[in-house]
mmCIF file of C-alpha atoms in Angstrom:
data_model
loop_
_atom_site.group_PDB
_atom_site.id
_atom_site.type_symbol
_atom_site.label_atom_id
_atom_site.label_comp_id
_atom_site.label_asym_id
_atom_site.label_seq_id
_atom_site.Cartn_x
_atom_site.Cartn_y
_atom_site.Cartn_z
ATOM 1 C CA MET Q 1 37.726 -140.967 162.930
ATOM 2 C CA GLU Q 2 35.371 -137.981 162.877
ATOM 3 C CA LYS Q 3 32.332 -140.050 161.339
ATOM 4 C CA TYR Q 4 32.719 -142.625 164.186
ATOM 5 C CA ILE Q 5 32.976 -139.932 167.043
ATOM 6 C CA SER Q 6 29.655 -138.508 165.250
ATOM 7 C CA ARG Q 7 28.290 -141.742 165.690
ATOM 8 C CA CYS Q 8 29.183 -141.710 169.345
ATOM 9 C CA ILE Q 9 27.353 -138.597 169.972
ATOM 10 C CA GLN Q 10 24.216 -139.900 168.287
ATOM 11 C CA VAL Q 11 24.363 -143.133 170.406
ATOM 12 C CA ALA Q 12 24.922 -141.272 173.407
ATOM 13 C CA LYS Q 13 21.779 -139.187 173.204
ATOM 14 C CA ASN Q 14 19.863 -142.463 174.091
ATOM 15 C CA GLY Q 15 20.860 -141.578 177.665
ATOM 16 C CA LEU Q 16 19.354 -138.091 177.601
ATOM 17 C CA GLY Q 17 17.821 -137.526 181.126
ATOM 18 C CA LYS Q 18 18.459 -141.171 182.415
ATOM 19 C CA THR Q 19 22.049 -141.153 183.516
ATOM 20 C CA PHE Q 20 22.291 -138.204 186.010
ATOM 21 C CA PRO Q 21 24.479 -137.555 187.750
ATOM 22 C CA ASN Q 22 26.833 -139.589 185.311
ATOM 23 C CA PRO Q 23 27.517 -138.005 181.779
ATOM 24 C CA MET Q 24 25.513 -139.681 178.716
ATOM 25 C CA VAL Q 25 28.549 -141.130 176.953
ATOM 26 C CA GLY Q 26 28.265 -142.998 173.684
ATOM 27 C CA SER Q 27 30.919 -145.608 172.461
ATOM 28 C CA VAL Q 28 31.310 -147.555 169.272
ATOM 29 C CA ILE Q 29 33.830 -150.304 168.318
ATOM 30 C CA VAL Q 30 35.230 -150.425 164.711
ATOM 31 C CA TYR Q 31 36.880 -153.371 162.888
ATOM 32 C CA ASN Q 32 37.805 -152.900 159.223
ATOM 33 C CA ASP Q 33 35.845 -149.888 158.782
ATOM 34 C CA MET Q 34 32.809 -151.403 160.045
ATOM 35 C CA ILE Q 35 30.880 -150.867 163.390
ATOM 36 C CA ILE Q 36 30.689 -154.325 165.200
ATOM 37 C CA GLY Q 37 29.508 -152.807 168.477
ATOM 38 C CA GLU Q 38 28.062 -149.657 170.076
ATOM 39 C CA GLY Q 39 26.635 -148.570 173.463
ATOM 40 C CA SER Q 40 25.381 -145.681 175.367
ATOM 41 C CA THR Q 41 25.482 -145.124 179.377
ATOM 42 C CA SER Q 42 22.788 -147.111 181.400
ATOM 43 C CA SER Q 43 20.774 -145.587 183.957
ATOM 44 C CA TYR Q 44 22.701 -144.382 186.875
ATOM 45 C CA GLY Q 45 24.254 -147.292 188.649
ATOM 46 C CA GLY Q 46 24.287 -149.364 185.425
ATOM 47 C CA ALA Q 47 27.074 -150.037 182.919
ATOM 48 C CA HIS Q 48 28.905 -147.283 181.025
ATOM 49 C CA ALA Q 49 29.055 -146.653 177.545
ATOM 50 C CA GLU Q 50 32.250 -148.607 176.949
ATOM 51 C CA VAL Q 51 30.915 -151.629 178.789
ATOM 52 C CA ASN Q 52 27.744 -151.821 176.885
ATOM 53 C CA ALA Q 53 29.579 -151.535 173.648
ATOM 54 C CA ILE Q 54 31.934 -154.211 174.292
ATOM 55 C CA ASN Q 55 29.187 -156.414 175.439
ATOM 56 C CA SER Q 56 27.360 -155.878 172.082
ATOM 57 C CA VAL Q 57 30.176 -157.263 170.183
ATOM 58 C CA LYS Q 58 29.148 -160.798 169.006
ATOM 59 C CA ASP Q 59 32.628 -162.076 168.275
ATOM 60 C CA LYS Q 60 34.882 -160.874 170.916
ATOM 61 C CA SER Q 61 38.055 -162.299 169.089
ATOM 62 C CA LEU Q 62 37.642 -159.155 166.894
ATOM 63 C CA LEU Q 63 38.388 -156.903 169.983
ATOM 64 C CA SER Q 64 42.087 -157.281 169.941
ATOM 65 C CA LYS Q 65 42.109 -155.892 166.308
ATOM 66 C CA ALA Q 66 39.464 -153.101 166.770
ATOM 67 C CA THR Q 67 39.318 -149.685 167.498
ATOM 68 C CA LEU Q 68 37.231 -148.200 170.337
ATOM 69 C CA TYR Q 69 35.667 -144.731 169.801
ATOM 70 C CA VAL Q 70 34.213 -142.733 172.915
ATOM 71 C CA THR Q 71 32.804 -139.237 173.316
ATOM 72 C CA LEU Q 72 34.323 -138.946 176.989
ATOM 73 C CA GLU Q 73 37.724 -140.246 178.292
ATOM 74 C CA PRO Q 74 37.099 -143.897 179.848
ATOM 75 C CA CYS Q 75 37.083 -143.859 183.641
ATOM 76 C CA SER Q 76 39.941 -145.309 185.607
ATOM 77 C CA HIS Q 77 38.363 -145.457 189.081
ATOM 78 C CA HIS Q 78 35.984 -147.689 191.059
ATOM 79 C CA GLY Q 79 32.647 -146.042 191.716
ATOM 80 C CA LYS Q 80 29.189 -147.774 191.021
ATOM 81 C CA THR Q 81 30.952 -149.984 188.328
ATOM 82 C CA PRO Q 82 34.651 -150.985 187.761
ATOM 83 C CA PRO Q 83 36.907 -148.838 185.680
ATOM 84 C CA CYS Q 84 36.184 -148.845 182.160
ATOM 85 C CA ALA Q 85 39.945 -148.458 181.145
ATOM 86 C CA ASP Q 86 40.866 -151.815 182.801
ATOM 87 C CA LEU Q 87 38.001 -153.482 180.809
ATOM 88 C CA ILE Q 88 39.472 -152.124 177.385
ATOM 89 C CA ILE Q 89 43.071 -153.332 178.561
ATOM 90 C CA GLU Q 90 41.542 -156.778 179.560
ATOM 91 C CA ASN Q 91 40.005 -157.228 176.055
ATOM 92 C CA LYS Q 92 43.171 -156.215 174.464
ATOM 93 C CA ILE Q 93 41.475 -153.347 172.372
ATOM 94 C CA PRO Q 94 44.679 -151.877 170.758
ATOM 95 C CA LYS Q 95 43.430 -148.160 169.971
ATOM 96 C CA VAL Q 96 41.081 -145.833 171.635
ATOM 97 C CA VAL Q 97 39.814 -142.556 170.073
ATOM 98 C CA ILE Q 98 38.470 -140.175 172.825
ATOM 99 C CA GLY Q 99 36.598 -137.086 171.674
ATOM 100 C CA THR Q 100 37.261 -135.059 175.144
ATOM 101 C CA LEU Q 101 38.846 -135.684 178.641
ATOM 102 C CA ASP Q 102 36.963 -136.098 181.700
ATOM 103 C CA PRO Q 103 37.154 -132.992 184.027
ATOM 104 C CA HIS Q 104 36.068 -135.283 186.928
ATOM 105 C CA GLN Q 105 39.003 -135.288 189.526
ATOM 106 C CA LYS Q 106 38.899 -138.915 189.823
ATOM 107 C CA VAL Q 107 39.748 -139.234 186.169
ATOM 108 C CA ALA Q 108 41.203 -136.003 184.585
ATOM 109 C CA GLY Q 109 43.604 -137.751 182.200
ATOM 110 C CA LYS Q 110 44.294 -140.672 184.382
ATOM 111 C CA GLY Q 111 42.023 -143.071 182.165
ATOM 112 C CA ALA Q 112 44.021 -142.316 179.111
ATOM 113 C CA ASN Q 113 47.317 -142.573 180.858
ATOM 114 C CA ARG Q 114 46.370 -146.129 182.178
ATOM 115 C CA LEU Q 115 45.421 -147.213 178.773
ATOM 116 C CA ARG Q 116 48.928 -145.726 177.252
ATOM 117 C CA GLU Q 117 50.877 -147.608 180.069
ATOM 118 C CA ALA Q 118 49.050 -150.781 178.892
ATOM 119 C CA GLY Q 119 50.560 -150.439 175.491
ATOM 120 C CA CYS Q 120 46.930 -148.836 173.822
ATOM 121 C CA GLU Q 121 47.330 -146.223 171.314
ATOM 122 C CA VAL Q 122 45.214 -143.314 172.344
ATOM 123 C CA VAL Q 123 44.041 -140.540 170.013
ATOM 124 C CA LEU Q 124 42.508 -137.398 171.833
ATOM 125 C CA GLY Q 125 40.447 -134.415 170.954
ATOM 126 C CA VAL Q 126 38.624 -135.732 167.641
ATOM 127 C CA LEU Q 127 35.608 -133.588 167.212
ATOM 128 C CA GLU Q 128 36.221 -132.398 170.667
ATOM 129 C CA ASP Q 129 34.041 -128.983 170.331
ATOM 130 C CA GLU Q 130 31.077 -131.246 169.507
ATOM 131 C CA CYS Q 131 31.682 -133.584 172.147
ATOM 132 C CA ARG Q 132 32.009 -130.679 174.838
ATOM 133 C CA GLN Q 133 28.875 -129.184 173.560
ATOM 134 C CA HIS Q 134 27.188 -132.753 173.932
ATOM 135 C CA HIS Q 135 28.513 -133.002 177.467
ATOM 136 C CA LYS Q 136 27.798 -129.494 178.323
ATOM 137 C CA ARG Q 137 25.915 -130.537 181.556
ATOM 138 C CA PHE Q 138 28.664 -132.703 182.903
ATOM 139 C CA LEU Q 139 31.424 -130.080 182.197
ATOM 140 C CA SER Q 140 29.445 -127.400 183.788
ATOM 141 C CA PHE Q 141 28.995 -129.304 187.036
ATOM 142 C CA HIS Q 142 32.683 -130.368 187.281
ATOM 143 C CA GLN Q 143 34.296 -127.409 185.831
ATOM 144 C CA LYS Q 144 32.005 -124.648 187.536
ATOM 145 C CA GLN Q 145 30.887 -126.361 190.415
ATOM 146 C CA ARG Q 146 27.278 -125.704 189.681
ATOM 147 C CA PRO Q 147 24.392 -127.292 187.441
ATOM 148 C CA TYR Q 148 23.827 -126.430 183.934
ATOM 149 C CA ILE Q 149 21.138 -123.817 184.108
ATOM 150 C CA ILE Q 150 18.413 -123.444 181.460
ATOM 151 C CA LEU Q 151 15.959 -120.578 181.752
ATOM 152 C CA LYS Q 152 12.603 -120.901 180.086
ATOM 153 C CA TRP Q 153 9.425 -118.534 180.092
ATOM 154 C CA ALA Q 154 6.691 -117.802 177.531
ATOM 155 C CA GLU Q 155 5.974 -114.129 176.763
ATOM 156 C CA THR Q 156 3.042 -112.427 174.712
ATOM 157 C CA GLN Q 157 3.403 -110.319 171.854
ATOM 158 C CA ASP Q 158 3.506 -107.400 173.904
ATOM 159 C CA GLY Q 159 6.335 -108.706 176.272
ATOM 160 C CA LEU Q 160 4.224 -109.842 179.114
ATOM 161 C CA ILE Q 161 4.571 -113.141 180.991
ATOM 162 C CA ALA Q 162 1.353 -112.792 183.244
ATOM 163 C CA PRO Q 163 -1.889 -110.790 182.773
ATOM 164 C CA ASP Q 164 -2.759 -107.999 185.209
ATOM 165 C CA GLU Q 165 -4.510 -109.080 188.348
ATOM 166 C CA SER Q 166 -7.890 -107.734 187.140
ATOM 167 C CA MET Q 167 -7.929 -110.189 184.178
ATOM 168 C CA ARG Q 168 -6.849 -113.066 186.531
ATOM 169 C CA SER Q 169 -9.776 -112.417 188.833
ATOM 170 C CA GLU Q 170 -12.144 -112.729 185.820
ATOM 171 C CA THR Q 171 -11.630 -116.380 185.685
ATOM 172 C CA ALA Q 172 -9.982 -119.376 187.436
ATOM 173 C CA LYS Q 173 -8.743 -120.739 184.161
ATOM 174 C CA PRO Q 174 -5.029 -120.529 183.508
ATOM 175 C CA PHE Q 175 -4.091 -117.855 180.977
ATOM 176 C CA TRP Q 176 -2.117 -119.961 178.173
ATOM 177 C CA ILE Q 177 0.392 -117.722 176.100
ATOM 178 C CA THR Q 178 1.590 -120.815 173.995
ATOM 179 C CA ASN Q 179 -0.126 -123.381 171.944
ATOM 180 C CA GLU Q 180 -0.354 -127.070 173.308
ATOM 181 C CA HIS Q 181 2.481 -128.009 170.905
ATOM 182 C CA SER Q 182 4.857 -125.741 172.608
ATOM 183 C CA ARG Q 183 3.551 -126.785 175.951
ATOM 184 C CA GLN Q 184 4.364 -130.643 175.154
ATOM 185 C CA LEU Q 185 7.866 -129.543 174.065
ATOM 186 C CA VAL Q 186 8.205 -127.992 177.539
ATOM 187 C CA HIS Q 187 7.426 -131.326 178.983
ATOM 188 C CA LYS Q 188 9.895 -133.009 176.684
ATOM 189 C CA TRP Q 189 12.539 -130.791 177.968
ATOM 190 C CA ARG Q 190 11.725 -131.239 181.619
ATOM 191 C CA SER Q 191 12.210 -135.237 181.203
ATOM 192 C CA GLU Q 192 15.695 -134.373 179.703
ATOM 193 C CA GLU Q 193 16.982 -132.287 182.769
ATOM 194 C CA GLN Q 194 17.544 -133.261 186.351
ATOM 195 C CA ALA Q 195 15.623 -130.646 188.186
ATOM 196 C CA ILE Q 196 13.212 -127.755 187.697
ATOM 197 C CA LEU Q 197 13.248 -124.649 189.966
ATOM 198 C CA VAL Q 198 10.137 -122.303 190.469
ATOM 199 C CA GLY Q 199 9.576 -119.419 192.925
ATOM 200 C CA THR Q 200 6.828 -118.920 195.649
ATOM 201 C CA ASN Q 201 4.580 -116.751 193.518
ATOM 202 C CA THR Q 202 4.277 -119.194 190.545
ATOM 203 C CA VAL Q 203 3.158 -122.075 192.862
ATOM 204 C CA LEU Q 204 0.671 -119.894 194.711
ATOM 205 C CA LEU Q 205 -0.793 -118.415 191.279
ATOM 206 C CA ASP Q 206 -0.705 -121.390 189.122
ATOM 207 C CA ASN Q 207 -0.279 -124.606 191.517
ATOM 208 C CA PRO Q 208 1.777 -126.384 188.693
ATOM 209 C CA LYS Q 209 2.673 -130.024 189.026
ATOM 210 C CA LEU Q 210 6.105 -129.688 187.284
ATOM 211 C CA SER Q 211 5.797 -133.113 185.891
ATOM 212 C CA VAL Q 212 6.071 -134.595 182.508
ATOM 213 C CA ARG Q 213 2.347 -135.714 182.217
ATOM 214 C CA HIS Q 214 2.386 -134.538 178.436
ATOM 215 C CA TRP Q 215 5.638 -136.559 177.539
ATOM 216 C CA ARG Q 216 7.151 -140.208 178.457
ATOM 217 C CA GLY Q 217 10.040 -139.812 180.800
ATOM 218 C CA THR Q 218 11.074 -139.020 184.581
ATOM 219 C CA SER Q 219 9.640 -135.973 186.028
ATOM 220 C CA PRO Q 220 12.667 -133.856 187.144
ATOM 221 C CA ILE Q 221 13.412 -132.988 191.047
ATOM 222 C CA ARG Q 222 11.271 -130.300 192.071
ATOM 223 C CA VAL Q 223 13.165 -127.359 193.615
ATOM 224 C CA ILE Q 224 10.842 -124.700 195.204
ATOM 225 C CA LEU Q 225 11.633 -121.241 196.681
ATOM 226 C CA ASP Q 226 9.322 -120.728 199.776
ATOM 227 C CA GLN Q 227 10.919 -118.019 201.859
ATOM 228 C CA HIS Q 228 7.888 -117.718 204.364
ATOM 229 C CA SER Q 229 6.385 -121.120 204.349
ATOM 230 C CA LYS Q 230 3.469 -119.772 202.294
ATOM 231 C CA ILE Q 231 3.342 -123.223 200.242
ATOM 232 C CA ASN Q 232 1.358 -125.703 202.113
ATOM 233 C CA GLU Q 233 0.287 -129.460 201.624
ATOM 234 C CA THR Q 234 -2.611 -128.446 199.402
ATOM 235 C CA TYR Q 235 -0.481 -127.701 196.559
ATOM 236 C CA HIS Q 236 0.717 -130.370 193.959
ATOM 237 C CA VAL Q 237 4.383 -129.548 194.594
ATOM 238 C CA ARG Q 238 4.063 -130.647 198.137
ATOM 239 C CA ASP Q 239 2.430 -133.940 197.433
ATOM 240 C CA ASN Q 240 5.359 -136.261 197.736
ATOM 241 C CA SER Q 241 4.870 -137.829 194.532
ATOM 242 C CA ILE Q 242 8.206 -136.513 193.357
ATOM 243 C CA ARG Q 243 11.647 -135.795 194.938
ATOM 244 C CA THR Q 244 11.332 -132.172 196.026
ATOM 245 C CA ILE Q 245 13.881 -129.816 197.483
ATOM 246 C CA VAL Q 246 12.152 -126.665 199.599
ATOM 247 C CA LEU Q 247 14.461 -123.624 200.221
ATOM 248 C CA LYS Q 248 13.269 -121.936 203.189
ATOM 249 C CA GLY Q 249 14.214 -118.461 204.754
ATOM 250 C CA ASN Q 250 16.314 -118.204 207.897
ATOM 251 C CA GLY Q 251 14.227 -118.607 210.854
ATOM 252 C CA GLU Q 252 11.599 -120.710 208.969
ATOM 253 C CA MET Q 253 10.710 -124.268 210.506
ATOM 254 C CA VAL Q 254 12.571 -127.083 208.741
ATOM 255 C CA GLN Q 255 11.115 -130.534 208.804
ATOM 256 C CA THR Q 256 12.467 -132.970 206.266
ATOM 257 C CA GLY Q 257 10.129 -136.078 205.510
ATOM 258 C CA GLY Q 258 9.287 -138.362 202.649
ATOM 259 C CA ASN Q 259 10.315 -137.380 199.201
ATOM 260 C CA THR Q 260 10.747 -133.719 200.583
ATOM 261 C CA ILE Q 261 13.833 -132.234 201.499
ATOM 262 C CA TYR Q 262 14.140 -128.705 203.286
ATOM 263 C CA GLU Q 263 17.079 -126.302 202.901
ATOM 264 C CA THR Q 264 17.760 -122.949 204.648
ATOM 265 C CA VAL Q 265 18.957 -119.988 202.450
ATOM 266 C CA ASP Q 266 19.266 -116.406 203.133
ATOM 267 C CA PHE Q 267 17.109 -114.685 200.460
ATOM 268 C CA LYS Q 268 18.521 -111.400 200.901
ATOM 269 C CA ASN Q 269 22.142 -112.407 199.862
ATOM 270 C CA ASN Q 270 22.855 -113.486 196.399
ATOM 271 C CA LEU Q 271 20.020 -116.342 196.383
ATOM 272 C CA PRO Q 272 21.056 -117.446 192.859
ATOM 273 C CA LEU Q 273 24.577 -118.396 194.041
ATOM 274 C CA GLN Q 274 23.341 -120.052 197.338
ATOM 275 C CA VAL Q 275 20.886 -122.114 195.005
ATOM 276 C CA CYS Q 276 23.667 -123.046 192.696
ATOM 277 C CA ASP Q 277 25.736 -124.287 195.922
ATOM 278 C CA ILE Q 278 22.693 -126.265 197.158
ATOM 279 C CA LEU Q 279 22.042 -127.999 193.907
ATOM 280 C CA TYR Q 280 25.691 -128.883 193.477
ATOM 281 C CA ASN Q 281 25.977 -130.452 197.104
ATOM 282 C CA HIS Q 282 22.732 -132.689 195.944
ATOM 283 C CA ALA Q 283 24.623 -133.772 192.773
ATOM 284 C CA ILE Q 284 22.122 -132.027 190.365
ATOM 285 C CA VAL Q 285 23.721 -131.638 187.114
ATOM 286 C CA SER Q 286 21.366 -129.655 185.304
ATOM 287 C CA VAL Q 287 17.912 -127.455 186.166
ATOM 288 C CA ILE Q 288 15.307 -125.542 184.183
ATOM 289 C CA ILE Q 289 14.303 -122.425 186.015
ATOM 290 C CA GLU Q 290 10.751 -121.878 184.953
ATOM 291 C CA GLY Q 291 10.063 -119.516 187.898
ATOM 292 C CA GLY Q 292 8.386 -116.077 187.506
ATOM 293 C CA ARG Q 293 9.893 -112.646 186.429
ATOM 294 C CA GLN Q 294 11.768 -112.098 189.679
ATOM 295 C CA THR Q 295 13.394 -115.539 190.114
ATOM 296 C CA ILE Q 296 14.369 -115.604 186.420
ATOM 297 C CA GLN Q 297 15.809 -112.021 186.541
ATOM 298 C CA SER Q 298 17.868 -112.649 189.471
ATOM 299 C CA PHE Q 299 19.770 -115.342 187.835
ATOM 300 C CA ILE Q 300 20.294 -113.278 184.786
ATOM 301 C CA ASN Q 301 21.534 -110.395 186.675
ATOM 302 C CA GLU Q 302 24.074 -112.611 188.366
ATOM 303 C CA GLY Q 303 25.098 -114.163 185.062
ATOM 304 C CA LEU Q 304 24.297 -117.718 186.571
ATOM 305 C CA TRP Q 305 22.688 -119.227 183.463
ATOM 306 C CA ASP Q 306 23.859 -121.218 180.295
ATOM 307 C CA GLU Q 307 21.095 -121.023 177.816
ATOM 308 C CA ALA Q 308 17.479 -119.572 177.707
ATOM 309 C CA ARG Q 309 14.388 -120.924 175.754
ATOM 310 C CA VAL Q 310 11.888 -118.143 175.374
ATOM 311 C CA PHE Q 311 8.475 -118.820 173.562
ATOM 312 C CA ILE Q 312 6.832 -115.816 172.025
ATOM 313 C CA GLY Q 313 3.056 -116.643 171.864
ATOM 314 C CA ALA Q 314 0.482 -115.254 169.455
ATOM 315 C CA THR Q 315 -1.418 -113.356 172.022
ATOM 316 C CA LYS Q 316 -1.405 -110.275 173.663
ATOM 317 C CA PHE Q 317 -2.548 -109.194 177.332
ATOM 318 C CA GLY Q 318 -2.548 -105.456 177.025
ATOM 319 C CA LYS Q 319 -1.443 -104.870 180.544
ATOM 320 C CA GLY Q 320 0.320 -107.325 183.104
ATOM 321 C CA LEU Q 321 3.806 -108.612 184.369
ATOM 322 C CA GLU Q 322 6.681 -107.548 181.976
ATOM 323 C CA ALA Q 323 8.919 -110.366 180.897
ATOM 324 C CA PRO Q 324 12.692 -110.695 182.025
ATOM 325 C CA LEU Q 325 15.330 -108.807 180.237
ATOM 326 C CA ILE Q 326 18.023 -110.907 178.552
ATOM 327 C CA SER Q 327 20.991 -110.427 176.231
ATOM 328 C CA GLY Q 328 23.368 -113.107 175.066
ATOM 329 C CA ASP Q 329 24.236 -115.003 171.626
ATOM 330 C CA THR Q 330 21.294 -115.838 169.744
ATOM 331 C CA MET Q 331 20.442 -118.712 167.452
ATOM 332 C CA PRO Q 332 17.945 -118.971 164.626
ATOM 333 C CA ASP Q 333 14.523 -118.758 165.779
ATOM 334 C CA GLN Q 334 12.232 -121.705 165.596
ATOM 335 C CA ARG Q 335 8.595 -121.731 164.708
ATOM 336 C CA ILE Q 336 5.919 -123.979 166.429
ATOM 337 C CA LEU Q 337 2.683 -123.339 164.424
ATOM 338 C CA GLY Q 338 1.888 -119.735 165.605
ATOM 339 C CA ASP Q 339 4.627 -119.650 168.309
ATOM 340 C CA VAL Q 340 8.066 -118.513 168.027
ATOM 341 C CA LEU Q 341 10.925 -120.137 169.942
ATOM 342 C CA LYS Q 342 13.929 -117.728 170.824
ATOM 343 C CA LEU Q 343 17.114 -119.352 171.924
ATOM 344 C CA TYR Q 344 19.816 -117.553 173.912
ATOM 345 C CA SER Q 345 23.399 -118.754 175.036
ATOM 346 C CA ASN Q 346 25.748 -117.134 177.597
ATOM 347 C CA ASP Q 347 28.851 -118.187 176.424
#
């Protein structure tokens, strides 16, 4: 059973960055120890993994003698699509193996129970740790009522994330800490998450587009901290090309229009928690925080993060802005040519 759930996880990754706010589920159908169908979750509003797996089986008569494997409990409620549990019952699939239960309040064991009531044999918890890791974004959203939070920054050999102002004034060109391969990897990461957040100073100093120009995929929703309305329409993040949520301070003018949404927050009162609440209300399941030191450190201090990805470049600034301070479980370093990628987990 484990090898087929493992294959489900592999198949599910086809939906990475495409299924939000739905989970990226994978499913395979096995008959006589052979995979006869498999599928992953379609883009939001499309078919779920179990539906795609069933539809991929050429000889439907085999379904009544097959086993369906799936990373996450089949849904039992009507949403954008009909319940997957009903389709499994309709096709008389006699056995279903589930990696982990769905924490969504509309499912939460109801799918497995419906299958059992219809006479289907249900096996739970196969490779459950691996399935929970795979569904970490979805689980965080429904169990913690906040998005899965990834912190990302680059620092120099001497622990700085930005040069001194005197160095900035010498040239209008950006000071790249990492090499082009690391920067391309960051664009890949952006395509895999639902949103990206930066602070005011990052926008004012770097004028980033926060897109996936160097990778094929969908650009994330932009979340911008702009307490005093300093970011005007001349900056890329205000061009309305990508859905953008601007977080403003109390008393600031709020005018929602086009692809841009404005929300009001109290910047003096636990800003990270307010950000999490707003993103949760917008059904944002995951976010990369690429803000400057102050923004990133505030999330670290509140313990509101799940993993951190820190590049150590080959350069030195000598003087400048110090990198955030972080501690947590670490994984083996990765090398990207001359850069080092350090990975932290906040388990």
